[in-house]
Amino acid sequence: MRSAVAGFWLGAVCTAALFAAAGGTAVTVRVTATDTGHAQLEQEVDQNPLATLLAPAAPPVGALHIRKRNWGIITTYAQTLAAPGARAAGVPDVRVLLTLPGAVTATNADGREGRALVWTGLPAAEPAWAEARAINWPAAALAAAAAAVSLWVRGKAG
């Protein structure tokens, strides 16, 4: 019985390590200009930061970066929107809305409309950013029940 309890905890630790290593997604979207002066949308999904250093993109008019990390029970989200060249390129003011799952933990948004964060214009000097955390309650309840059963079995065996 003791080996079953040890096996459960070893599995739990390995699962947490697997989520930490592979449980995330990063998306970067940039608006750049081509040689002919047209706007171009560049998108990168789960790219290694080293790849950007080896093949730098054209200077962006604006860039959106979204990162999601899944830790099994807790998922974190981070979003950054920068538009350093938007005003110089003559882009009209744009109202930005962002809805993230879970609770917003930090942001520099101008306000809220229901669950959506609102920025009243494209960011100039400082990027628009937000961070959120969502808890997967069914997974948390299942993990707590499995841990309780494991400890109960261990107590019965001892």
Short mmCIF file of C-alpha atoms in Angstrom, two decimals:
data_model
loop_
_atom_site.label_atom_id
_atom_site.label_comp_id
_atom_site.label_asym_id
_atom_site.label_seq_id
_atom_site.Cartn_x
_atom_site.Cartn_y
_atom_site.Cartn_z
CA MET A 1 0.00 0.00 0.00
CA ARG A 2 2.89 2.34 0.79
CA SER A 3 4.24 1.96 -2.76
CA ALA A 4 0.83 3.03 -4.15
CA VAL A 5 0.89 6.21 -2.07
CA ALA A 6 4.49 6.93 -3.11
CA GLY A 7 3.51 6.27 -6.73
CA PHE A 8 0.65 8.76 -6.48
CA TRP A 9 2.90 11.51 -5.12
CA LEU A 10 5.63 10.77 -7.67
CA GLY A 11 3.00 11.03 -10.42
CA ALA A 12 1.70 14.32 -8.99
CA VAL A 13 5.20 15.83 -8.92
CA CYS A 14 5.95 14.63 -12.47
CA THR A 15 2.62 16.05 -13.72
CA ALA A 16 3.39 19.44 -12.13
CA ALA A 17 6.84 19.42 -13.77
CA LEU A 18 5.28 18.56 -17.15
CA PHE A 19 2.77 21.43 -16.86
CA ALA A 20 5.56 23.82 -15.89
CA ALA A 21 7.68 22.78 -18.87
CA ALA A 22 5.03 22.58 -21.59
CA GLY A 23 1.87 24.25 -20.35
CA GLY A 24 2.09 27.62 -22.02
CA THR A 25 1.48 29.52 -25.22
CA ALA A 26 2.97 32.79 -26.41
CA VAL A 27 1.61 34.75 -29.37
CA THR A 28 3.21 37.88 -30.79
CA VAL A 29 1.57 39.96 -33.51
CA ARG A 30 3.39 42.93 -35.09
CA VAL A 31 2.30 45.47 -37.67
CA THR A 32 5.29 46.47 -39.80
CA ALA A 33 5.81 48.29 -43.09
CA THR A 34 7.09 46.57 -46.23
CA ASP A 35 9.69 48.05 -48.60
CA THR A 36 6.84 49.34 -50.78
CA GLY A 37 5.18 51.14 -47.84
CA HIS A 38 2.27 48.73 -47.31
CA ALA A 39 1.26 47.49 -43.87
CA GLN A 40 2.18 43.92 -43.05
CA LEU A 41 0.91 41.75 -40.18
CA GLU A 42 3.56 39.41 -38.73
CA GLN A 43 2.49 36.66 -36.33
CA GLU A 44 4.64 34.36 -34.19
CA VAL A 45 3.28 31.51 -32.07
CA ASP A 46 5.47 29.84 -29.43
CA GLN A 47 8.70 31.09 -30.98
CA ASN A 48 11.98 30.88 -29.13
CA PRO A 49 13.23 34.37 -28.10
CA LEU A 50 16.57 33.47 -29.66
CA ALA A 51 14.88 33.17 -33.08
CA THR A 52 13.89 36.86 -32.89
CA LEU A 53 17.48 37.84 -32.16
CA LEU A 54 18.82 35.80 -35.09
CA ALA A 55 16.23 37.12 -37.57
CA PRO A 56 15.03 40.53 -36.37
CA ALA A 57 11.78 41.85 -37.79
CA ALA A 58 11.23 45.27 -39.29
CA PRO A 59 10.55 48.05 -36.76
CA PRO A 60 6.93 47.65 -35.71
CA VAL A 61 4.22 50.28 -35.87
CA GLY A 62 2.52 48.22 -33.17
CA ALA A 63 2.98 44.89 -31.42
CA LEU A 64 0.67 42.65 -29.40
CA HIS A 65 2.13 39.95 -27.15
CA ILE A 66 -0.07 37.40 -25.37
CA ARG A 67 1.28 34.76 -22.97
CA LYS A 68 -0.68 31.95 -21.31
CA ARG A 69 0.89 29.60 -18.76
CA ASN A 70 -1.09 26.58 -17.60
CA TRP A 71 -0.02 25.14 -14.26
CA GLY A 72 -2.79 22.53 -14.17
CA ILE A 73 -4.85 24.10 -11.41
CA ILE A 74 -3.93 27.75 -12.04
CA THR A 75 -3.60 29.44 -15.43
CA THR A 76 -1.95 32.84 -15.80
CA TYR A 77 -2.44 35.27 -18.68
CA ALA A 78 -0.41 38.33 -19.66
CA GLN A 79 -1.12 40.74 -22.53
CA THR A 80 0.93 43.70 -23.74
CA LEU A 81 0.00 46.08 -26.58
CA ALA A 82 2.59 48.58 -27.77
CA ALA A 83 2.12 51.02 -30.65
CA PRO A 84 5.21 53.26 -30.61
CA GLY A 85 4.98 54.24 -34.28
CA ALA A 86 1.20 54.44 -34.64
CA ARG A 87 0.90 58.20 -34.17
CA ALA A 88 3.78 58.91 -36.58
CA ALA A 89 2.21 56.58 -39.15
CA GLY A 90 -1.09 58.49 -38.95
CA VAL A 91 -3.11 55.68 -37.38
CA PRO A 92 -6.37 57.11 -35.98
CA ASP A 93 -7.12 56.72 -32.30
CA VAL A 94 -8.45 53.26 -31.53
CA ARG A 95 -10.39 52.14 -28.47
CA VAL A 96 -8.95 48.87 -27.12
CA LEU A 97 -11.05 46.30 -25.23
CA LEU A 98 -9.67 43.12 -23.64
CA THR A 99 -11.57 40.36 -21.86
CA LEU A 100 -9.48 37.78 -19.99
CA PRO A 101 -10.71 34.71 -18.10
CA GLY A 102 -10.35 34.74 -14.33
CA ALA A 103 -9.47 37.67 -12.11
CA VAL A 104 -7.36 40.58 -13.35
CA THR A 105 -4.37 40.85 -11.00
CA ALA A 106 -2.69 43.94 -12.49
CA THR A 107 -3.31 46.35 -15.35
CA ASN A 108 -2.86 49.92 -16.54
CA ALA A 109 -6.26 50.05 -18.27
CA ASP A 110 -8.18 53.33 -18.22
CA GLY A 111 -11.35 51.61 -17.03
CA ARG A 112 -13.74 48.66 -17.34
CA GLU A 113 -16.95 47.83 -19.11
CA GLY A 114 -18.39 44.77 -17.42
CA ARG A 115 -15.63 42.13 -17.59
CA ALA A 116 -13.70 43.93 -20.35
CA LEU A 117 -10.71 46.19 -19.68
CA VAL A 118 -10.77 49.42 -21.69
CA TRP A 119 -7.98 51.65 -22.99
CA THR A 120 -9.31 54.84 -24.57
CA GLY A 121 -6.59 55.09 -27.22
CA LEU A 122 -3.56 53.40 -28.66
CA PRO A 123 -0.70 53.36 -26.17
CA ALA A 124 1.99 55.95 -26.84
CA ALA A 125 4.91 55.95 -24.41
CA GLU A 126 3.98 53.01 -22.14
CA PRO A 127 2.40 49.82 -23.54
CA ALA A 128 -1.11 48.82 -22.53
CA TRP A 129 -0.82 45.71 -20.37
CA ALA A 130 -2.85 43.37 -18.19
CA GLU A 131 -2.27 40.21 -16.16
CA ALA A 132 -4.90 37.74 -14.98
CA ARG A 133 -5.14 34.48 -13.06
CA ALA A 134 -7.82 31.81 -13.45
CA ILE A 135 -8.31 28.81 -11.14
CA ASN A 136 -9.50 25.51 -12.59
CA TRP A 137 -11.85 24.59 -9.73
CA PRO A 138 -12.74 21.05 -10.98
CA ALA A 139 -9.00 20.18 -11.22
CA ALA A 140 -8.34 21.70 -7.78
CA ALA A 141 -11.18 19.66 -6.23
CA LEU A 142 -9.98 16.47 -7.95
CA ALA A 143 -6.38 17.02 -6.76
CA ALA A 144 -7.55 17.71 -3.19
CA ALA A 145 -9.74 14.57 -3.21
CA ALA A 146 -6.88 12.44 -4.58
CA ALA A 147 -4.48 13.81 -1.94
CA ALA A 148 -7.05 13.14 0.82
CA VAL A 149 -7.62 9.55 -0.36
CA SER A 150 -3.84 9.05 -0.58
CA LEU A 151 -3.33 10.25 2.98
CA TRP A 152 -6.29 8.19 4.23
CA VAL A 153 -4.87 5.04 2.56
CA ARG A 154 -1.45 5.77 4.01
CA GLY A 155 -2.98 6.20 7.51
CA LYS A 156 -4.87 2.91 7.18
CA ALA A 157 -1.72 1.07 6.04
CA GLY A 158 0.43 2.51 8.82
#
